[in-house]
Steps between C-alpha positions, in 0.01 A plus 500: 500500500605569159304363186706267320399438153342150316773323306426259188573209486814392256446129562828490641327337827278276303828374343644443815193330613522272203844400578448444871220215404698340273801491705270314790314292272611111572655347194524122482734302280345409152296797523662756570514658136136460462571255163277244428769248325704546878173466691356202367819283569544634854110384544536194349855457774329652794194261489688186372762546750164537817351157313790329532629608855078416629509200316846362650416626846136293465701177355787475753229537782323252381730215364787534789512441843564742782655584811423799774822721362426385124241733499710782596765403260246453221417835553810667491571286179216675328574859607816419352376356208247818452815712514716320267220493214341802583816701561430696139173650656692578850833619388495663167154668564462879564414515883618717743673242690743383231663858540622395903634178401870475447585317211229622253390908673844580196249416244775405245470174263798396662354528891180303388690240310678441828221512735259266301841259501500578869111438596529195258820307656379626839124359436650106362703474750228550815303288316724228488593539829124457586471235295772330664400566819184299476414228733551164366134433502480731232801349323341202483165556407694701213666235371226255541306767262745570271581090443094456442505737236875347310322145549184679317663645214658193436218302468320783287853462296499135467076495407581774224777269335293203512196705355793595209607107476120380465434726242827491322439107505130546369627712167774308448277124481241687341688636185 
């Protein structure tokens, strides 16, 4: 066995090592640059957006009436729905998976541009069709709802302008 002698390090693999984590490393959208003016936003979209989807999900259980298959189409309303607003964070983030998918593995402005027009037009139109597709149970109970809450703001509308009328009344007798 011949000797075969120690070699220094040039940092050459560290380098490599360096590159390797950083090419693995999960990026999402907003913070991918590290940037605290691009990171705060994306916050600020990512946990509105959660707030909102929770606190219609939580509402629409409780107000409306259901049927057995409602459920399921309620469901696959919301997955759509998650999708559609949270397409930023699924689409134009740096995972591995985005590289398999057809329209956006090009990684051209272009390609995304037309997969995010895709994903979008794609995502309103199964909800819709869900939407649709509910059982008239639901339909009614929805409209039922939604005519409680015109009736309400009308009232609120009508109390505000005779609040405005009493007081315009008041200042005009008493100058």
């Amino acid at each position: 066995m011949a000797y075969k002698p120690y070699k220094v390090n040039t940092g050459e693999y560290e380098y490599k090592k360096e590159s390797k984590y950083q090419i693995e490393r999960l990026k999402l959208f907003g913070f991918r640059s590290g940037i605290a003016w691009k990171m705060i936003p994306a916050l600020f979209y990512y946990l509105i957006v959660g707030l909102i989807l929770y606190s219609s999900i939580v509402g629409e259980i409780r107000e409306f009436k259901f049927e057995e298959y409602d459920y399921i189409l309620l469901i696959l309303k919301y997955i759509f729905l998650v999708i559609l607003l949270y397409s930023p964070a699924i689409f134009l983030s740096d995972f591995k998976y985005n590289k398999k998918m057809p329209i956006f593995k090009n990684g051209t402005l272009t390609s995304k541009f037309i997969g995010m027009a895709v994903v979008i037009v794609m995502s309103l139109f199964f909800i819709w069709t869900y939407q649709f597709c509910m059982s008239s149970t639901y339909k009614e109970s929805a409209e039922k709802y939604y005519r409680m809450k015109k009736e309400q703001k009308a009232s609120m509308i009508d109390k505000e302008s005779e609040n405005t009328e009493t007081v315009s009344v008041i200042t005009e007798t008493g100058n």
